[in-house]
mmCIF file of C-alpha atoms and ligand atoms in Angstrom:
data_model
loop_
_atom_site.group_PDB
_atom_site.id
_atom_site.type_symbol
_atom_site.label_atom_id
_atom_site.label_comp_id
_atom_site.label_asym_id
_atom_site.label_seq_id
_atom_site.Cartn_x
_atom_site.Cartn_y
_atom_site.Cartn_z
ATOM 1 C CA MET F 1 -250.910 29.607 -211.439
ATOM 2 C CA GLY F 2 -247.830 30.645 -213.149
ATOM 3 C CA ASP F 3 -248.690 34.096 -212.022
ATOM 4 C CA ALA F 4 -248.872 33.474 -208.511
ATOM 5 C CA ARG F 5 -245.594 31.560 -208.601
ATOM 6 C CA ALA F 6 -243.831 34.601 -209.896
ATOM 7 C CA ARG F 7 -245.295 37.040 -207.757
ATOM 8 C CA GLY F 8 -244.558 34.316 -204.781
ATOM 9 C CA LEU F 9 -240.850 34.215 -205.889
ATOM 10 C CA ALA F 10 -240.645 37.966 -206.205
ATOM 11 C CA ALA F 11 -241.751 38.410 -202.278
ATOM 12 C CA VAL F 12 -239.453 35.839 -201.111
ATOM 13 C CA SER F 13 -236.428 37.771 -202.813
ATOM 14 C CA ALA F 14 -237.826 41.179 -201.628
ATOM 15 C CA ALA F 15 -237.848 40.031 -198.046
ATOM 16 C CA ALA F 16 -234.869 42.071 -196.246
ATOM 17 C CA SER F 17 -235.035 40.284 -193.039
ATOM 18 C CA ALA F 18 -236.122 36.815 -191.370
ATOM 19 C CA ASP F 19 -239.248 38.481 -189.636
ATOM 20 C CA GLU F 20 -240.380 39.707 -193.079
ATOM 21 C CA LEU F 21 -239.503 36.363 -194.327
ATOM 22 C CA ALA F 22 -241.811 34.749 -192.017
ATOM 23 C CA GLU F 23 -244.517 36.876 -193.269
ATOM 24 C CA VAL F 24 -244.225 35.790 -196.866
ATOM 25 C CA GLU F 25 -244.296 32.211 -195.662
ATOM 26 C CA THR F 26 -247.831 32.673 -194.596
ATOM 27 C CA THR F 27 -249.022 34.501 -197.576
ATOM 28 C CA LEU F 28 -247.509 31.748 -199.831
ATOM 29 C CA PHE F 29 -248.041 28.400 -198.062
ATOM 30 C CA GLY F 30 -251.038 29.168 -195.778
ATOM 31 C CA ARG F 31 -254.708 27.746 -196.453
ATOM 32 C CA LYS F 32 -255.735 31.322 -197.869
ATOM 33 C CA SER F 33 -252.699 31.854 -200.096
ATOM 34 C CA VAL F 34 -253.396 31.271 -203.734
ATOM 35 C CA LEU F 35 -251.924 28.103 -204.198
ATOM 36 C CA GLY F 36 -253.939 27.059 -201.029
ATOM 37 C CA GLN F 37 -256.921 28.218 -202.654
ATOM 38 C CA ILE F 38 -256.217 26.463 -205.807
ATOM 39 C CA LYS F 39 -255.440 23.222 -203.774
ATOM 40 C CA GLN F 40 -259.020 23.704 -202.114
ATOM 41 C CA THR F 41 -260.664 23.648 -205.662
ATOM 42 C CA LEU F 42 -258.545 20.454 -206.873
ATOM 43 C CA GLY F 43 -261.599 18.037 -205.818
ATOM 44 C CA SER F 44 -263.994 19.788 -207.930
ATOM 45 C CA LEU F 45 -262.358 19.514 -210.992
ATOM 46 C CA ASP F 46 -262.290 16.360 -213.339
ATOM 47 C CA HIS F 47 -259.831 13.715 -213.579
ATOM 48 C CA GLU F 48 -257.663 14.722 -216.326
ATOM 49 C CA HIS F 49 -257.744 18.748 -214.909
ATOM 50 C CA ARG F 50 -256.834 17.485 -211.516
ATOM 51 C CA ALA F 51 -253.683 15.799 -212.612
ATOM 52 C CA THR F 52 -252.278 18.488 -214.859
ATOM 53 C CA VAL F 53 -253.519 21.102 -211.951
ATOM 54 C CA GLY F 54 -251.836 19.038 -209.184
ATOM 55 C CA ARG F 55 -248.873 18.366 -210.980
ATOM 56 C CA ALA F 56 -248.326 22.553 -211.589
ATOM 57 C CA LEU F 57 -249.447 23.022 -208.071
ATOM 58 C CA ASN F 58 -246.722 20.609 -206.652
ATOM 59 C CA GLU F 59 -244.189 22.081 -208.693
ATOM 60 C CA ALA F 60 -245.098 25.751 -207.856
ATOM 61 C CA GLN F 61 -245.040 24.884 -204.119
ATOM 62 C CA LEU F 62 -241.718 23.094 -204.567
ATOM 63 C CA ALA F 63 -240.218 25.903 -206.386
ATOM 64 C CA LEU F 64 -241.623 28.380 -203.696
ATOM 65 C CA ARG F 65 -240.179 26.206 -200.937
ATOM 66 C CA GLU F 66 -236.853 25.620 -202.101
ATOM 67 C CA ALA F 67 -236.438 29.557 -202.863
ATOM 68 C CA HIS F 68 -237.996 30.453 -199.230
ATOM 69 C CA ALA F 69 -235.249 27.953 -197.748
ATOM 70 C CA ALA F 70 -232.540 29.537 -199.615
ATOM 71 C CA ALA F 71 -233.558 33.134 -198.659
ATOM 72 C CA ALA F 72 -233.665 31.801 -194.977
ATOM 73 C CA ASP F 73 -230.258 30.563 -195.133
ATOM 74 C CA ASP F 74 -229.173 33.824 -196.682
ATOM 75 C CA LEU F 75 -230.419 36.102 -194.465
ATOM 76 C CA SER F 76 -229.233 34.074 -191.549
ATOM 77 C CA THR F 77 -225.908 34.207 -192.698
ATOM 78 C CA ALA F 78 -226.150 38.012 -193.400
ATOM 79 C CA ALA F 79 -227.235 38.661 -189.791
ATOM 80 C CA ARG F 80 -224.610 36.436 -188.380
ATOM 81 C CA ARG F 81 -222.078 38.448 -190.168
ATOM 82 C CA GLU F 82 -223.386 41.989 -189.361
ATOM 83 C CA GLN F 83 -223.552 40.583 -185.543
ATOM 84 C CA LEU F 84 -219.708 40.002 -186.178
ATOM 85 C CA ARG F 85 -219.000 43.031 -187.308
ATOM 86 C CA SER F 86 -220.989 44.897 -184.722
ATOM 87 C CA GLU F 87 -219.216 43.215 -181.987
ATOM 88 C CA GLN F 88 -215.746 43.250 -183.499
ATOM 89 C CA LEU F 89 -212.860 44.894 -181.363
ATOM 90 C CA ASP F 90 -210.655 47.052 -183.116
ATOM 91 C CA LEU F 91 -207.196 45.920 -181.593
ATOM 92 C CA THR F 92 -205.543 49.004 -183.518
ATOM 93 C CA GLU F 93 -206.957 51.220 -180.761
ATOM 94 C CA SER F 94 -203.990 50.762 -178.589
ATOM 95 C CA LEU F 95 -201.730 52.512 -181.251
ATOM 96 C CA ALA F 96 -201.175 56.186 -180.378
ATOM 97 C CA GLY F 97 -203.279 58.846 -182.113
ATOM 98 C CA PRO F 98 -206.140 61.361 -181.638
ATOM 99 C CA GLY F 99 -208.782 59.802 -179.426
ATOM 100 C CA ARG F 100 -206.890 56.568 -179.138
ATOM 101 C CA GLY F 101 -205.354 54.925 -176.482
ATOM 102 C CA HIS F 102 -201.446 54.915 -175.520
ATOM 103 C CA LEU F 103 -199.072 53.391 -173.015
ATOM 104 C CA HIS F 104 -199.457 54.116 -169.589
ATOM 105 C CA LEU F 105 -197.038 56.555 -168.365
ATOM 106 C CA VAL F 106 -194.847 54.041 -166.070
ATOM 107 C CA THR F 107 -194.659 51.623 -169.139
ATOM 108 C CA GLN F 108 -193.597 54.688 -171.253
ATOM 109 C CA THR F 109 -191.076 55.460 -168.364
ATOM 110 C CA THR F 110 -189.984 51.897 -168.316
ATOM 111 C CA GLU F 111 -189.420 51.699 -171.979
ATOM 112 C CA ARG F 112 -187.172 55.129 -171.921
ATOM 113 C CA LEU F 113 -185.208 53.885 -169.025
ATOM 114 C CA GLU F 114 -184.504 50.628 -170.822
ATOM 115 C CA ASP F 115 -183.453 52.591 -173.768
ATOM 116 C CA VAL F 116 -181.161 54.985 -172.070
ATOM 117 C CA PHE F 117 -179.342 51.824 -170.262
ATOM 118 C CA VAL F 118 -179.424 49.870 -173.677
ATOM 119 C CA GLY F 119 -177.644 52.750 -174.913
ATOM 120 C CA MET F 120 -175.057 52.555 -172.285
ATOM 121 C CA GLY F 121 -174.410 48.918 -173.402
ATOM 122 C CA PHE F 122 -176.612 47.151 -170.618
ATOM 123 C CA THR F 123 -178.883 44.185 -171.321
ATOM 124 C CA VAL F 124 -182.409 43.729 -169.938
ATOM 125 C CA SER F 125 -183.312 40.912 -167.582
ATOM 126 C CA GLU F 126 -186.385 40.128 -165.901
ATOM 127 C CA GLY F 127 -187.296 37.818 -162.791
ATOM 128 C CA PRO F 128 -190.681 36.289 -161.258
ATOM 129 C CA GLN F 129 -192.832 38.603 -159.113
ATOM 130 C CA ALA F 130 -193.578 35.905 -156.459
ATOM 131 C CA GLU F 131 -190.100 34.975 -155.141
ATOM 132 C CA THR F 132 -188.966 32.828 -152.553
ATOM 133 C CA ASP F 133 -187.180 33.931 -149.251
ATOM 134 C CA TRP F 134 -184.009 32.655 -150.436
ATOM 135 C CA TYR F 135 -183.825 35.470 -153.752
ATOM 136 C CA ASN F 136 -185.370 38.129 -152.011
ATOM 137 C CA PHE F 137 -183.539 37.909 -148.873
ATOM 138 C CA GLU F 138 -181.196 35.495 -147.986
ATOM 139 C CA ALA F 139 -179.086 35.333 -150.913
ATOM 140 C CA LEU F 140 -178.734 39.167 -150.700
ATOM 141 C CA ASN F 141 -177.106 38.609 -147.420
ATOM 142 C CA LEU F 142 -180.335 38.921 -145.482
ATOM 143 C CA PRO F 143 -180.556 36.076 -143.180
ATOM 144 C CA ALA F 144 -183.715 35.159 -141.417
ATOM 145 C CA ALA F 145 -183.356 36.966 -138.265
ATOM 146 C CA HIS F 146 -181.639 39.953 -139.617
ATOM 147 C CA PRO F 147 -182.904 43.388 -138.483
ATOM 148 C CA ALA F 148 -182.479 45.157 -141.939
ATOM 149 C CA ARG F 149 -185.789 42.625 -142.849
ATOM 150 C CA SER F 150 -188.019 45.099 -141.381
ATOM 151 C CA MET F 151 -186.885 47.660 -143.954
ATOM 152 C CA TRP F 152 -189.425 45.958 -146.395
ATOM 153 C CA ASP F 153 -193.077 45.523 -145.435
ATOM 154 C CA THR F 154 -193.134 41.946 -147.026
ATOM 155 C CA LEU F 155 -196.537 40.551 -148.077
ATOM 156 C CA TYR F 156 -196.197 36.671 -147.944
ATOM 157 C CA LEU F 157 -198.143 34.005 -149.645
ATOM 158 C CA ASP F 158 -200.302 31.550 -148.274
ATOM 159 C CA LEU F 159 -199.947 28.622 -150.309
ATOM 160 C CA GLY F 160 -202.383 26.450 -148.332
ATOM 161 C CA GLU F 161 -201.532 22.807 -149.684
ATOM 162 C CA ARG F 162 -198.915 23.420 -151.653
ATOM 163 C CA THR F 163 -196.230 23.320 -148.913
ATOM 164 C CA GLU F 164 -193.747 21.945 -151.345
ATOM 165 C CA LEU F 165 -193.218 25.738 -151.999
ATOM 166 C CA GLY F 166 -193.150 26.878 -148.765
ATOM 167 C CA ASP F 167 -192.836 25.645 -145.367
ATOM 168 C CA GLY F 168 -196.129 26.741 -144.315
ATOM 169 C CA GLU F 169 -197.256 23.885 -142.003
ATOM 170 C CA GLY F 170 -198.265 24.209 -138.602
ATOM 171 C CA GLY F 171 -199.034 28.262 -138.783
ATOM 172 C CA GLU F 172 -195.378 28.991 -139.751
ATOM 173 C CA ALA F 173 -194.838 31.633 -142.312
ATOM 174 C CA SER F 174 -194.638 30.695 -145.949
ATOM 175 C CA ASN F 175 -191.435 31.217 -147.434
ATOM 176 C CA VAL F 176 -192.658 32.605 -150.679
ATOM 177 C CA LEU F 177 -193.793 36.229 -151.025
ATOM 178 C CA LEU F 178 -194.192 39.201 -153.267
ATOM 179 C CA ARG F 179 -190.989 40.433 -153.985
ATOM 180 C CA THR F 180 -190.144 43.786 -152.171
ATOM 181 C CA HIS F 181 -187.583 44.922 -154.726
ATOM 182 C CA THR F 182 -185.889 43.996 -158.033
ATOM 183 C CA SER F 183 -182.734 42.851 -156.234
ATOM 184 C CA PRO F 184 -183.690 39.293 -156.353
ATOM 185 C CA VAL F 185 -183.167 39.624 -160.023
ATOM 186 C CA GLN F 186 -179.655 40.126 -159.502
ATOM 187 C CA ILE F 187 -179.089 36.783 -157.802
ATOM 188 C CA ARG F 188 -181.320 34.979 -160.896
ATOM 189 C CA VAL F 189 -178.632 36.676 -163.309
ATOM 190 C CA MET F 190 -175.453 35.806 -161.544
ATOM 191 C CA GLU F 191 -176.475 32.377 -160.859
ATOM 192 C CA VAL F 192 -176.662 31.759 -164.678
ATOM 193 C CA GLN F 193 -174.518 34.212 -166.210
ATOM 194 C CA PRO F 194 -170.676 34.220 -165.853
ATOM 195 C CA PRO F 195 -169.410 37.663 -165.196
ATOM 196 C CA PRO F 196 -168.873 40.036 -167.300
ATOM 197 C CA ILE F 197 -172.233 41.230 -166.296
ATOM 198 C CA TYR F 198 -174.095 44.657 -167.383
ATOM 199 C CA THR F 199 -177.698 44.335 -167.064
ATOM 200 C CA ILE F 200 -180.802 46.466 -165.779
ATOM 201 C CA CYS F 201 -183.988 44.590 -164.320
ATOM 202 C CA PRO F 202 -187.058 46.501 -164.529
ATOM 203 C CA GLY F 203 -190.533 45.064 -162.735
ATOM 204 C CA ARG F 204 -193.258 45.231 -160.546
ATOM 205 C CA VAL F 205 -192.462 45.186 -156.752
ATOM 206 C CA PHE F 206 -195.012 44.996 -153.523
ATOM 207 C CA ARG F 207 -194.808 46.060 -150.188
ATOM 208 C CA ARG F 208 -197.465 46.053 -147.381
ATOM 209 C CA ASP F 209 -197.989 49.781 -147.535
ATOM 210 C CA THR F 210 -200.832 52.196 -147.335
ATOM 211 C CA ALA F 211 -201.726 54.221 -150.509
ATOM 212 C CA ASP F 212 -200.492 57.904 -149.923
ATOM 213 C CA ALA F 213 -199.506 60.791 -152.416
ATOM 214 C CA SER F 214 -196.057 59.340 -152.474
ATOM 215 C CA HIS F 215 -196.484 55.298 -151.742
ATOM 216 C CA MET F 216 -198.323 52.476 -153.517
ATOM 217 C CA PRO F 217 -198.483 49.117 -152.160
ATOM 218 C CA VAL F 218 -197.720 47.971 -155.860
ATOM 219 C CA PHE F 219 -194.991 50.176 -157.779
ATOM 220 C CA HIS F 220 -192.208 49.523 -159.851
ATOM 221 C CA GLN F 221 -188.314 49.397 -159.699
ATOM 222 C CA ILE F 222 -185.380 49.158 -161.921
ATOM 223 C CA GLU F 223 -182.341 47.277 -160.647
ATOM 224 C CA GLY F 224 -178.612 47.604 -162.331
ATOM 225 C CA LEU F 225 -176.237 44.997 -161.792
ATOM 226 C CA VAL F 226 -172.155 45.244 -163.392
ATOM 227 C CA VAL F 227 -170.028 42.405 -162.350
ATOM 228 C CA ASP F 228 -166.494 42.758 -164.372
ATOM 229 C CA ARG F 229 -163.025 42.544 -163.143
ATOM 230 C CA GLY F 230 -161.752 45.997 -161.439
ATOM 231 C CA ILE F 231 -165.050 47.552 -160.976
ATOM 232 C CA SER F 232 -164.620 50.183 -158.393
ATOM 233 C CA PHE F 233 -166.911 52.785 -156.714
ATOM 234 C CA THR F 234 -165.995 55.312 -159.059
ATOM 235 C CA ASP F 235 -167.651 53.356 -161.943
ATOM 236 C CA LEU F 236 -170.910 53.172 -160.123
ATOM 237 C CA ALA F 237 -170.688 57.086 -159.421
ATOM 238 C CA GLY F 238 -169.765 57.730 -163.300
ATOM 239 C CA THR F 239 -172.662 55.363 -164.555
ATOM 240 C CA LEU F 240 -175.115 57.118 -162.521
ATOM 241 C CA GLU F 241 -174.112 60.492 -163.224
ATOM 242 C CA GLU F 242 -173.942 59.431 -167.216
ATOM 243 C CA PHE F 243 -177.497 57.913 -166.949
ATOM 244 C CA THR F 244 -178.705 61.169 -165.054
ATOM 245 C CA SER F 245 -177.845 63.538 -167.668
ATOM 246 C CA ALA F 246 -178.888 60.888 -170.566
ATOM 247 C CA TYR F 247 -182.502 60.611 -168.897
ATOM 248 C CA PHE F 248 -182.981 64.466 -167.706
ATOM 249 C CA GLY F 249 -180.243 66.399 -169.231
ATOM 250 C CA LYS F 250 -177.336 68.328 -168.664
ATOM 251 C CA ALA F 251 -179.094 70.574 -166.051
ATOM 252 C CA ILE F 252 -179.678 67.795 -163.740
ATOM 253 C CA SER F 253 -176.618 66.029 -162.036
ATOM 254 C CA SER F 254 -176.263 63.257 -159.252
ATOM 255 C CA ARG F 255 -174.908 62.693 -155.690
ATOM 256 C CA LEU F 256 -174.095 59.880 -153.417
ATOM 257 C CA ARG F 257 -174.641 59.689 -149.746
ATOM 258 C CA PRO F 258 -173.489 57.393 -147.419
ATOM 259 C CA SER F 259 -176.427 54.627 -146.550
ATOM 260 C CA TYR F 260 -176.756 50.841 -145.596
ATOM 261 C CA PHE F 261 -178.176 47.903 -147.572
ATOM 262 C CA PRO F 262 -177.187 44.471 -146.478
ATOM 263 C CA PHE F 263 -176.325 43.276 -150.012
ATOM 264 C CA THR F 264 -173.812 46.405 -150.962
ATOM 265 C CA GLU F 265 -170.640 47.348 -149.081
ATOM 266 C CA PRO F 266 -170.179 50.360 -149.331
ATOM 267 C CA SER F 267 -173.662 51.558 -149.583
ATOM 268 C CA ALA F 268 -175.187 54.928 -150.533
ATOM 269 C CA GLU F 269 -178.268 56.801 -151.352
ATOM 270 C CA PHE F 270 -178.434 58.308 -154.676
ATOM 271 C CA ASP F 271 -179.731 61.708 -155.288
ATOM 272 C CA ILE F 272 -180.413 63.594 -158.405
ATOM 273 C CA THR F 273 -180.973 67.700 -158.318
ATOM 274 C CA CYS F 274 -184.578 68.494 -157.943
ATOM 275 C CA VAL F 275 -186.020 68.278 -161.212
ATOM 276 C CA LEU F 276 -188.778 71.483 -160.382
ATOM 277 C CA CYS F 277 -186.281 74.075 -158.883
ATOM 278 C CA GLU F 278 -183.234 72.732 -160.738
ATOM 279 C CA GLY F 279 -181.069 72.743 -157.280
ATOM 280 C CA SER F 280 -182.609 76.252 -155.806
ATOM 281 C CA GLY F 281 -184.523 74.638 -153.464
ATOM 282 C CA CYS F 282 -188.262 74.310 -153.239
ATOM 283 C CA GLN F 283 -191.367 72.657 -151.261
ATOM 284 C CA THR F 284 -190.814 69.312 -153.084
ATOM 285 C CA CYS F 285 -187.215 68.871 -152.296
ATOM 286 C CA GLY F 286 -187.452 70.419 -148.848
ATOM 287 C CA ARG F 287 -185.389 73.248 -149.673
ATOM 288 C CA THR F 288 -182.122 71.171 -150.079
ATOM 289 C CA GLY F 289 -182.122 71.189 -154.249
ATOM 290 C CA TRP F 290 -181.843 67.377 -154.129
ATOM 291 C CA ILE F 291 -184.343 64.451 -154.305
ATOM 292 C CA GLU F 292 -183.713 60.858 -153.207
ATOM 293 C CA LEU F 293 -184.132 58.459 -156.319
ATOM 294 C CA GLY F 294 -182.614 55.210 -154.674
ATOM 295 C CA GLY F 295 -179.962 53.054 -153.111
ATOM 296 C CA CYS F 296 -176.614 51.549 -154.612
ATOM 297 C CA GLY F 297 -173.132 50.221 -153.723
ATOM 298 C CA MET F 298 -170.613 47.515 -154.273
ATOM 299 C CA VAL F 299 -171.971 44.111 -154.652
ATOM 300 C CA HIS F 300 -171.227 42.551 -151.348
ATOM 301 C CA PRO F 301 -168.679 39.746 -151.375
ATOM 302 C CA ASN F 302 -171.200 37.440 -149.568
ATOM 303 C CA VAL F 303 -173.550 38.007 -152.454
ATOM 304 C CA LEU F 304 -171.090 37.342 -154.925
ATOM 305 C CA SER F 305 -170.085 33.798 -153.293
ATOM 306 C CA ASN F 306 -173.621 32.921 -152.853
ATOM 307 C CA CYS F 307 -173.995 32.963 -156.678
ATOM 308 C CA GLY F 308 -170.661 30.988 -157.020
ATOM 309 C CA ILE F 309 -168.808 34.139 -158.332
ATOM 310 C CA ASP F 310 -165.287 34.502 -157.024
ATOM 311 C CA PHE F 311 -165.150 38.025 -155.460
ATOM 312 C CA GLU F 312 -161.234 38.110 -155.440
ATOM 313 C CA GLU F 313 -161.284 37.734 -159.198
ATOM 314 C CA TRP F 314 -164.625 39.978 -159.543
ATOM 315 C CA THR F 315 -166.151 42.996 -158.141
ATOM 316 C CA GLY F 316 -169.587 44.912 -159.015
ATOM 317 C CA PHE F 317 -171.947 47.456 -158.124
ATOM 318 C CA ALA F 318 -175.764 47.717 -157.998
ATOM 319 C CA PHE F 319 -178.478 50.026 -157.870
ATOM 320 C CA GLY F 320 -182.045 50.414 -157.422
ATOM 321 C CA PHE F 321 -184.580 53.036 -157.931
ATOM 322 C CA GLY F 322 -188.368 53.848 -158.325
ATOM 323 C CA ILE F 323 -189.763 54.058 -161.545
ATOM 324 C CA ASP F 324 -193.301 55.452 -160.682
ATOM 325 C CA ARG F 325 -191.698 58.177 -158.530
ATOM 326 C CA LEU F 326 -189.242 59.115 -161.292
ATOM 327 C CA ALA F 327 -192.094 59.414 -163.823
ATOM 328 C CA LEU F 328 -193.827 61.657 -161.207
ATOM 329 C CA MET F 329 -190.983 63.935 -160.752
ATOM 330 C CA ARG F 330 -190.517 64.215 -164.542
ATOM 331 C CA HIS F 331 -193.893 64.937 -165.149
ATOM 332 C CA GLY F 332 -194.482 67.267 -162.279
ATOM 333 C CA ILE F 333 -197.501 64.954 -160.851
ATOM 334 C CA ASP F 334 -198.267 65.650 -157.156
ATOM 335 C CA ASP F 335 -200.168 62.552 -156.245
ATOM 336 C CA LEU F 336 -198.894 58.968 -156.939
ATOM 337 C CA ARG F 337 -202.409 57.486 -156.575
ATOM 338 C CA ASP F 338 -203.404 59.655 -159.705
ATOM 339 C CA MET F 339 -201.395 57.087 -161.720
ATOM 340 C CA TYR F 340 -203.688 53.979 -160.754
ATOM 341 C CA THR F 341 -206.966 55.568 -160.631
ATOM 342 C CA ASN F 342 -207.545 55.175 -164.506
ATOM 343 C CA ASP F 343 -208.969 58.452 -164.961
ATOM 344 C CA THR F 344 -208.863 58.515 -168.675
ATOM 345 C CA ARG F 345 -208.854 62.798 -168.358
ATOM 346 C CA PHE F 346 -205.691 62.123 -166.235
ATOM 347 C CA LEU F 347 -203.897 59.534 -168.367
ATOM 348 C CA ALA F 348 -204.613 61.256 -171.752
ATOM 349 C CA GLN F 349 -202.482 63.940 -170.576
ATOM 350 C CA PHE F 350 -199.166 61.576 -171.071
HETATM 351 N N1 LIG U 1 -183.394 47.169 -153.222
HETATM 352 C C1 LIG U 1 -183.114 48.563 -152.405
HETATM 353 C C2 LIG U 1 -184.456 48.886 -152.131
HETATM 354 O O1 LIG U 1 -185.379 48.733 -152.686
HETATM 355 C C3 LIG U 1 -182.244 49.453 -153.347
HETATM 356 C C4 LIG U 1 -180.834 48.870 -153.820
HETATM 357 C C5 LIG U 1 -180.698 48.258 -154.957
HETATM 358 C C6 LIG U 1 -179.925 49.068 -152.882
HETATM 359 C C7 LIG U 1 -179.306 47.969 -155.214
HETATM 360 C C8 LIG U 1 -178.888 48.712 -153.294
HETATM 361 C C9 LIG U 1 -178.432 48.256 -154.432
HETATM 362 O O2 LIG U 1 -184.565 49.883 -151.487
#
């Protein structure tokens, strides 16, 4: 019996999986097992022997049961550990390296732009993507019926029951929308921060545009805002020129063309030397040698007073341009949609 017990224990510890252990279990404890057979012979033994053999049998069975339970425990812990190991996510995968992922081109571009402006003494500010009519339009000198609102194809949010945020009752348009530009962040900054202000506000914006090679309904802008004593239009022109050469290099410069925005006066459109032909004229820039980047101007006095800033004492300028298009130009990409179809063969190039 000692022999059967030792062999049983060896078989238990040799089992490498739950299945193997289950097989061992029948050979150890079944009716046909060595111990099972001994048990069946107990009845034919005389009284004295029966007691001794019975006790030894019980002990052997108990020892095997314990060893079996312990082995089952160990095997299930090991299986669980193996499952966790195989399902583990390698969170370091987002770190750059061969075959590893990296930040999206738009994120990389945003971070580079932030670096350039932070280097020029600007802070970075953020605002919400769902805005109220007040921040996106009204406070920016665009009252309800202002014709310039049609410059922005706005996506309004239907908040259903939550009318405390909007006036969405009775089929009226909600006054909560997906921000059409980063300019509302100008208002949010001026509301809480007394001048002098030197800040940029990068972020996602939304317009009801159909996707094509140069438009996406969701895109990114970076806003700049400066409010200080004695700020003039030359400060705006100088800042944009400084930024252009810091970001694109000395071969690229900037120019301003008169334009109109309700929240700036005077307003201008901001062009840079075409990055592809460096000013000599090509298809991309329509043979002009210039590419439009965004809008800018001196902050309108109404906007300053909407934020409680005295426009007799303080003046400022603002600018805003598209980050996605900038990335497109810098890397010579000819279709904006490629940036968002998530084809890793495309994304891996940047
Ligand atoms: N918000 C404007 C746009 O989206 C750009 C702009 C920003 C113009 C700041 C002037 C000043 O078109």
